[in-house]
Amino acid sequence: MMTTADGTIDYRYLNTNTYDQRGNRLTSVSEYDENADGTIDYRSSSTNTYDQRGNQLTNGWETDNDGDGIIDYRYSNTNTYDRRGNKLTSVSETDNDGDGLLNYRSSSTNTYDQRGNQLTSVSENDDNADGTIDYRYSSTNTYDQRGNRLTGVSEIDNNGDGLLDYRYSNTNTYDQRGNQLTSASEYDENADGTIDYRYSSTNTYDQMGNQLTNVSETDTDGDGLLNYRSSNTNTYDQSGNQLTSVYEYDDNADGTIDYRQETLYEYSDGNKYVMGVSTTGELEVFADDSFDFPVNPLTEQFNLPFTVSEV
């Protein structure tokens, strides 16, 4: 409700909700009286149902855009779930003008393994609800015994002609602890069988599981030649605290490093502080204002200003 300085009500809004014992909203009704003359100018209502676990089974939405008592828009959604609560199917339908005829329909179907990892997913859109699919997306995944994703493939048909317009694939490997060793991704932008973009990363770890190295390589045009390469190398003390990190990238993968940044870590009273050294010769120290941070020898070595700021 909106009241002007003279005490006149210029706008009135009322919302009423009901809930089940779990606190899930069952119904909601909103009414707007734009000039507070007692006539409803807009009305919307929604109704929801749930299963015993609280997963939403159905959702219905209706609006009366001019308050004449005639529905101008309808939307409905229906879902199903497996015993674990993973969504199996979802169907959404829209009537844009309230004439009782559908104008849009979408659906999705998912499958899972015994651990609840998603194996497949298929989504379809029927833009004018004439029974012809106008868009289709599908994904397929595989996993190891730990639940780490080994492979993933996504495919898109943008116009529903049954021919793929886009394809993406990803392959990963892991060590016995579940740390990711390698990841490779490929994009085929028009699904003609020619890879248009490749990305790969390789990691190594110490016995504690701390990442020692990471190397990422990118082929941005799929010609088999690298266009970008970056690497990160870390060291740790015997307790697993990180001591150093060196980041390098090669903009055009010609073997020449275009940027390098070294980060040094120091510790005091269990807190971690960062001192970064870059190829620009600038040094920045991050520490709590109250911490009496000693001047690091690198500061004097590079003859750099010593600045302290809070992490």
Short mmCIF file of C-alpha atoms in Angstrom, two decimals:
data_model
loop_
_atom_site.label_atom_id
_atom_site.label_comp_id
_atom_site.label_asym_id
_atom_site.label_seq_id
_atom_site.Cartn_x
_atom_site.Cartn_y
_atom_site.Cartn_z
CA MET A 1 0.00 0.00 0.00
CA MET A 2 1.33 3.45 -0.94
CA THR A 3 0.13 6.56 0.88
CA THR A 4 0.86 10.16 -0.21
CA ALA A 5 1.72 13.03 2.11
CA ASP A 6 -1.94 14.06 2.32
CA GLY A 7 -2.93 10.61 3.61
CA THR A 8 -4.51 9.46 0.36
CA ILE A 9 -3.89 5.84 -0.67
CA ASP A 10 -2.64 5.79 -4.26
CA TYR A 11 -1.72 2.13 -4.64
CA ARG A 12 -2.69 -1.11 -2.94
CA TYR A 13 -1.05 -4.53 -3.14
CA LEU A 14 -2.14 -7.71 -1.37
CA ASN A 15 -0.36 -11.05 -1.31
CA THR A 16 -1.75 -14.16 0.38
CA ASN A 17 0.12 -17.46 0.78
CA THR A 18 -0.54 -20.89 2.25
CA TYR A 19 2.04 -23.49 3.28
CA ASP A 20 2.23 -27.16 4.16
CA GLN A 21 3.65 -28.55 7.41
CA ARG A 22 7.18 -28.54 5.95
CA GLY A 23 7.01 -24.85 5.09
CA ASN A 24 6.61 -25.40 1.35
CA ARG A 25 4.39 -22.83 -0.31
CA LEU A 26 1.14 -24.37 -1.59
CA THR A 27 -0.67 -21.34 -2.98
CA SER A 28 0.08 -17.69 -3.60
CA VAL A 29 -2.32 -14.97 -4.74
CA SER A 30 -1.23 -11.40 -5.54
CA GLU A 31 -3.60 -8.54 -6.32
CA TYR A 32 -2.77 -5.01 -7.45
CA ASP A 33 -5.09 -2.02 -7.23
CA GLU A 34 -3.06 0.62 -9.06
CA ASN A 35 -5.11 3.65 -8.04
CA ALA A 36 -6.63 2.24 -4.82
CA ASP A 37 -10.18 2.66 -6.11
CA GLY A 38 -11.21 -0.82 -4.95
CA THR A 39 -10.97 -2.37 -8.41
CA ILE A 40 -8.30 -5.04 -8.96
CA ASP A 41 -6.17 -4.11 -11.97
CA TYR A 42 -3.90 -7.16 -11.99
CA ARG A 43 -4.09 -10.59 -10.38
CA SER A 44 -1.73 -13.55 -10.35
CA SER A 45 -1.98 -16.90 -8.62
CA SER A 46 0.21 -19.98 -8.29
CA THR A 47 -0.39 -23.48 -6.95
CA ASN A 48 2.27 -26.04 -6.00
CA THR A 49 2.30 -29.69 -4.93
CA TYR A 50 5.14 -31.70 -3.39
CA ASP A 51 6.09 -35.28 -2.66
CA GLN A 52 6.82 -36.63 0.81
CA ARG A 53 10.44 -35.47 0.58
CA GLY A 54 9.50 -31.90 -0.29
CA ASN A 55 10.40 -32.13 -3.97
CA GLN A 56 8.10 -29.99 -6.11
CA LEU A 57 5.82 -32.17 -8.25
CA THR A 58 3.71 -29.52 -9.94
CA ASN A 59 3.64 -25.77 -10.30
CA GLY A 60 0.86 -23.79 -11.95
CA TRP A 61 0.83 -20.05 -12.62
CA GLU A 62 -1.96 -17.84 -13.95
CA THR A 63 -2.20 -14.09 -14.51
CA ASP A 64 -5.07 -11.74 -15.23
CA ASN A 65 -3.26 -8.74 -16.67
CA ASP A 66 -6.17 -6.27 -16.61
CA GLY A 67 -8.34 -7.53 -13.76
CA ASP A 68 -11.30 -8.44 -15.96
CA GLY A 69 -11.51 -11.96 -14.56
CA ILE A 70 -10.18 -13.56 -17.74
CA ILE A 71 -6.87 -15.44 -17.60
CA ASP A 72 -4.30 -13.88 -19.95
CA TYR A 73 -1.35 -16.18 -19.28
CA ARG A 74 -0.90 -19.75 -18.02
CA TYR A 75 2.21 -21.72 -17.12
CA SER A 76 2.53 -25.23 -15.74
CA ASN A 77 5.44 -27.45 -14.73
CA THR A 78 5.40 -31.13 -13.76
CA ASN A 79 8.35 -33.08 -12.33
CA THR A 80 9.15 -36.66 -11.34
CA TYR A 81 11.97 -37.93 -9.12
CA ASP A 82 13.75 -41.15 -8.24
CA ARG A 83 14.05 -42.54 -4.71
CA ARG A 84 17.12 -40.41 -4.04
CA GLY A 85 15.32 -37.20 -4.97
CA ASN A 86 17.12 -36.78 -8.30
CA LYS A 87 14.87 -35.21 -10.93
CA LEU A 88 13.97 -37.73 -13.65
CA THR A 89 11.63 -35.72 -15.85
CA SER A 90 10.38 -32.16 -16.12
CA VAL A 91 7.73 -30.79 -18.49
CA SER A 92 6.85 -27.09 -18.80
CA GLU A 93 3.99 -25.69 -20.88
CA THR A 94 3.01 -22.10 -21.58
CA ASP A 95 -0.18 -20.48 -22.89
CA ASN A 96 0.92 -16.93 -23.66
CA ASP A 97 -2.52 -15.44 -24.32
CA GLY A 98 -4.84 -17.53 -22.17
CA ASP A 99 -6.82 -18.93 -25.10
CA GLY A 100 -6.32 -22.50 -23.88
CA LEU A 101 -3.88 -23.37 -26.66
CA LEU A 102 -0.22 -24.04 -25.84
CA ASN A 103 2.37 -21.68 -27.30
CA TYR A 104 5.52 -23.28 -25.89
CA ARG A 105 6.55 -26.65 -24.46
CA SER A 106 9.83 -27.87 -23.03
CA SER A 107 10.87 -31.16 -21.47
CA SER A 108 13.92 -32.74 -19.89
CA THR A 109 14.76 -36.34 -19.01
CA ASN A 110 17.66 -37.47 -16.81
CA THR A 111 19.19 -40.77 -15.74
CA TYR A 112 21.58 -41.49 -12.86
CA ASP A 113 23.87 -44.22 -11.61
CA GLN A 114 23.47 -45.92 -8.24
CA ARG A 115 25.48 -43.15 -6.55
CA GLY A 116 23.30 -40.37 -7.91
CA ASN A 117 25.74 -39.16 -10.57
CA GLN A 118 23.95 -37.93 -13.68
CA LEU A 119 24.56 -40.27 -16.62
CA THR A 120 22.40 -38.71 -19.30
CA SER A 121 20.30 -35.60 -19.78
CA VAL A 122 18.08 -34.67 -22.72
CA SER A 123 16.28 -31.32 -23.06
CA GLU A 124 13.87 -30.46 -25.87
CA ASN A 125 12.04 -27.24 -26.72
CA ASP A 126 8.96 -26.94 -28.93
CA ASP A 127 8.82 -23.19 -29.53
CA ASN A 128 5.22 -23.03 -30.78
CA ALA A 129 3.93 -26.29 -29.24
CA ASP A 130 3.06 -27.78 -32.63
CA GLY A 131 4.70 -31.11 -31.81
CA THR A 132 7.90 -30.36 -33.72
CA ILE A 133 11.10 -30.11 -31.69
CA ASP A 134 12.89 -26.82 -32.40
CA TYR A 135 15.86 -27.30 -30.08
CA ARG A 136 17.51 -30.35 -28.54
CA TYR A 137 20.35 -30.68 -26.05
CA SER A 138 21.84 -33.92 -24.76
CA SER A 139 24.70 -34.83 -22.45
CA THR A 140 26.28 -38.14 -21.50
CA ASN A 141 28.73 -38.69 -18.63
CA THR A 142 30.81 -41.54 -17.22
CA TYR A 143 32.41 -41.77 -13.77
CA ASP A 144 35.01 -43.78 -11.90
CA GLN A 145 34.31 -45.73 -8.72
CA ARG A 146 34.92 -42.60 -6.62
CA GLY A 147 32.31 -40.60 -8.52
CA ASN A 148 34.85 -38.49 -10.41
CA ARG A 149 33.70 -37.69 -13.92
CA LEU A 150 35.81 -39.46 -16.55
CA THR A 151 34.08 -38.35 -19.74
CA GLY A 152 31.39 -35.89 -20.73
CA VAL A 153 29.83 -35.26 -24.12
CA SER A 154 27.30 -32.51 -24.90
CA GLU A 155 25.51 -32.12 -28.23
CA ILE A 156 23.12 -29.43 -29.48
CA ASP A 157 20.67 -29.31 -32.38
CA ASN A 158 19.77 -25.62 -32.58
CA ASN A 159 16.96 -25.82 -35.13
CA GLY A 160 15.47 -29.26 -34.59
CA ASP A 161 16.36 -30.61 -38.01
CA GLY A 162 17.96 -33.70 -36.49
CA LEU A 163 21.47 -32.57 -37.41
CA LEU A 164 23.96 -31.56 -34.74
CA ASP A 165 25.06 -27.92 -34.69
CA TYR A 166 27.47 -28.07 -31.75
CA ARG A 167 29.46 -30.75 -29.91
CA TYR A 168 31.62 -30.59 -26.79
CA SER A 169 33.61 -33.38 -25.17
CA ASN A 170 35.71 -33.60 -22.02
CA THR A 171 37.97 -36.37 -20.72
CA ASN A 172 39.58 -36.49 -17.26
CA THR A 173 41.99 -38.76 -15.38
CA TYR A 174 42.69 -38.96 -11.65
CA ASP A 175 45.23 -40.44 -9.26
CA GLN A 176 44.40 -42.96 -6.55
CA ARG A 177 43.47 -40.14 -4.16
CA GLY A 178 40.98 -38.61 -6.58
CA ASN A 179 43.19 -35.66 -7.55
CA GLN A 180 42.70 -34.66 -11.18
CA LEU A 181 45.79 -35.48 -13.25
CA THR A 182 44.64 -34.48 -16.73
CA SER A 183 41.68 -32.79 -18.36
CA ALA A 184 41.12 -32.37 -22.10
CA SER A 185 38.23 -30.50 -23.74
CA GLU A 186 37.32 -30.19 -27.40
CA TYR A 187 34.70 -28.00 -29.10
CA ASP A 188 33.24 -28.63 -32.54
CA GLU A 189 31.24 -25.45 -33.09
CA ASN A 190 29.26 -26.63 -36.11
CA ALA A 191 29.48 -30.40 -35.43
CA ASP A 192 31.12 -31.09 -38.79
CA GLY A 193 33.71 -33.38 -37.23
CA THR A 194 36.43 -30.73 -37.23
CA ILE A 195 37.64 -29.57 -33.83
CA ASP A 196 37.51 -25.77 -33.57
CA TYR A 197 38.95 -25.36 -30.08
CA ARG A 198 41.06 -27.52 -27.76
CA TYR A 199 42.05 -27.07 -24.14
CA SER A 200 44.12 -29.35 -21.92
CA SER A 201 45.55 -29.22 -18.42
CA THR A 202 47.98 -31.50 -16.57
CA ASN A 203 48.57 -31.54 -12.81
CA THR A 204 51.05 -33.17 -10.44
CA TYR A 205 50.79 -33.51 -6.66
CA ASP A 206 52.98 -34.31 -3.66
CA GLN A 207 52.32 -37.14 -1.22
CA MET A 208 50.04 -34.85 0.82
CA GLY A 209 47.84 -34.11 -2.19
CA ASN A 210 49.12 -30.55 -2.62
CA GLN A 211 49.31 -29.42 -6.23
CA LEU A 212 52.93 -29.11 -7.37
CA THR A 213 52.46 -28.17 -11.02
CA ASN A 214 49.71 -27.23 -13.43
CA VAL A 215 50.19 -26.77 -17.16
CA SER A 216 47.37 -25.51 -19.40
CA GLU A 217 47.49 -25.40 -23.19
CA THR A 218 44.98 -23.96 -25.65
CA ASP A 219 44.49 -24.31 -29.40
CA THR A 220 41.96 -21.58 -30.14
CA ASP A 221 41.35 -22.41 -33.82
CA GLY A 222 41.73 -26.19 -33.92
CA ASP A 223 44.66 -26.18 -36.35
CA GLY A 224 46.72 -28.39 -34.05
CA LEU A 225 49.09 -25.56 -33.11
CA LEU A 226 49.08 -24.12 -29.60
CA ASN A 227 48.03 -20.49 -29.21
CA TYR A 228 48.40 -20.15 -25.47
CA ARG A 229 50.28 -21.91 -22.69
CA SER A 230 50.39 -21.26 -18.96
CA SER A 231 52.03 -23.01 -16.03
CA ASN A 232 51.92 -22.80 -12.28
CA THR A 233 54.55 -24.34 -9.95
CA ASN A 234 54.17 -24.54 -6.16
CA THR A 235 56.38 -25.56 -3.26
CA TYR A 236 55.40 -26.48 0.31
CA ASP A 237 57.04 -27.08 3.67
CA GLN A 238 56.90 -30.39 5.55
CA SER A 239 53.58 -29.40 7.14
CA GLY A 240 51.96 -28.75 3.78
CA ASN A 241 52.07 -24.95 4.06
CA GLN A 242 52.61 -23.31 0.69
CA LEU A 243 55.94 -21.51 0.39
CA THR A 244 56.09 -20.32 -3.20
CA SER A 245 54.05 -20.14 -6.36
CA VAL A 246 55.38 -19.29 -9.81
CA TYR A 247 52.94 -18.49 -12.62
CA GLU A 248 54.03 -18.11 -16.23
CA TYR A 249 52.15 -17.69 -19.46
CA ASP A 250 53.16 -17.70 -23.09
CA ASP A 251 50.64 -15.67 -25.09
CA ASN A 252 51.28 -17.26 -28.48
CA ALA A 253 52.94 -20.50 -27.30
CA ASP A 254 56.19 -19.66 -29.11
CA GLY A 255 58.33 -20.68 -26.15
CA THR A 256 58.87 -17.13 -24.93
CA ILE A 257 57.40 -16.26 -21.53
CA ASP A 258 55.31 -13.10 -21.84
CA TYR A 259 54.45 -12.78 -18.17
CA ARG A 260 55.87 -14.24 -14.96
CA GLN A 261 54.78 -13.75 -11.38
CA GLU A 262 56.31 -15.26 -8.29
CA THR A 263 54.40 -15.30 -5.01
CA LEU A 264 56.11 -15.92 -1.68
CA TYR A 265 54.17 -16.98 1.40
CA GLU A 266 55.10 -16.29 5.01
CA TYR A 267 53.34 -17.31 8.20
CA SER A 268 52.90 -15.82 11.65
CA ASP A 269 50.68 -17.06 14.48
CA GLY A 270 48.94 -19.47 12.12
CA ASN A 271 48.11 -16.73 9.63
CA LYS A 272 49.21 -16.77 6.00
CA TYR A 273 50.71 -13.67 4.38
CA VAL A 274 51.51 -13.13 0.74
CA MET A 275 54.43 -11.30 -0.88
CA GLY A 276 54.16 -11.15 -4.66
CA VAL A 277 57.04 -10.47 -7.05
CA SER A 278 56.23 -9.90 -10.73
CA THR A 279 58.33 -9.25 -13.81
CA THR A 280 57.33 -5.59 -13.60
CA GLY A 281 59.53 -5.26 -10.53
CA GLU A 282 56.66 -4.34 -8.25
CA LEU A 283 56.41 -5.88 -4.82
CA GLU A 284 53.26 -5.91 -2.71
CA VAL A 285 52.95 -7.31 0.79
CA PHE A 286 49.58 -8.39 2.20
CA ALA A 287 49.31 -8.51 5.97
CA ASP A 288 47.04 -7.53 8.82
CA ASP A 289 47.56 -3.91 9.81
CA SER A 290 48.38 -4.93 13.36
CA PHE A 291 50.99 -7.49 12.28
CA ASP A 292 54.56 -6.29 12.71
CA PHE A 293 55.71 -7.66 9.36
CA PRO A 294 59.53 -7.74 9.02
CA VAL A 295 61.08 -6.35 5.88
CA ASN A 296 61.58 -9.26 3.53
CA PRO A 297 65.09 -9.47 2.02
CA LEU A 298 63.49 -9.38 -1.42
CA THR A 299 62.34 -5.84 -0.69
CA GLU A 300 65.91 -4.67 -0.30
CA GLN A 301 67.16 -6.88 -3.14
CA PHE A 302 64.79 -5.34 -5.68
CA ASN A 303 64.90 -1.89 -4.02
CA LEU A 304 61.11 -1.83 -3.93
CA PRO A 305 58.67 0.14 -1.76
CA PHE A 306 57.27 -1.74 1.22
CA THR A 307 53.48 -1.47 1.44
CA VAL A 308 51.20 -3.28 3.85
CA SER A 309 47.49 -3.85 3.42
CA GLU A 310 44.88 -6.10 5.01
CA VAL A 311 44.13 -9.43 3.31
#
